[in-house]
Amino acid sequence: PREKYMRDAFKVATLLLFFILFVSGLIVSFSRSAMLALVCGLIIVIGCAVRERLSGGWRVRDIARRVGIILLSPLLIMVSSLIKLVSPGPVFYRQKRIGLNGRRFVFLKFRSMRDKADSQLAGLMNKNEMTGGPTFKIKNDPRIYPFGRFLRKFSIDELPQLFNVFLGQMSLVGPRPPVFREVKQYEPWQRRRLSMRPGITCLWQVS
């Protein structure tokens, strides 16, 4: 259908704009990147209006999500540049997670651990502080580099998940999306968490 085609085309165009914006943050000064963010922001806002009009409605929630990403673009660019400067490896940490109704999706975060930290997980399982369940969490994880600790302290590492929200894979508030390894160990009653859309923030984030 035409409306579905337009929605998909808009998503691809928007992600392409942010990719261009991210690359520019690595090669030009922050002030120029901020100006570029504003220009791209205007393009995206206009695109939002056109898309919503073509789809037959003006959904305030969808527009608000896109505007939120636009406003945070300068911060996203600055953090991306700093990660590249202080820690070898990719800027983003990508991992397959389990979302609503067991659907898999690619989960995004700013990388706060050293590169290839997942390969060291098995050696740390005996220090897991989350007893009585499949979830892994330790307070002073040795895989986290210094700037990564700063990102985690203020939850800045979670900001790229706004793209997951934008794509409809996550919401702002909800249970954290589990990894496949954890879901395989779920008891039947624990699978209820997969009946709702995972979120950026939950009780885990503030406890």
Coordinates of C-alpha atoms in Angstrom, one line a residue, residues 4 6 12 39 43 75 86 90 94-95 98 122 124 132 165 169 173 182 200 207:
K4 CA 3.1 1.8 4.2
M6 CA 5.8 6.2 2.4
V12 CA 15.1 5.1 5.9
V39 CA 19.3 22.1 9.5
I43 CA 14.2 18.8 7.3
L75 CA 24.8 15.9 22.5
V86 CA 39.2 7.9 24.5
P90 CA 33.0 1.3 17.7
R94 CA 24.8 -3.3 19.2
Q95 CA 23.2 -6.4 20.6
I98 CA 14.1 -9.8 22.8
A122 CA 31.9 -16.0 31.2
L124 CA 32.6 -12.8 35.6
G132 CA 17.9 -16.2 41.9
V165 CA 11.8 4.1 20.3
Q169 CA 10.8 -1.4 19.0
V173 CA 9.3 3.4 30.1
E182 CA 18.3 -14.9 29.7
I200 CA 14.6 2.8 28.1
S207 CA 17.7 1.2 41.9

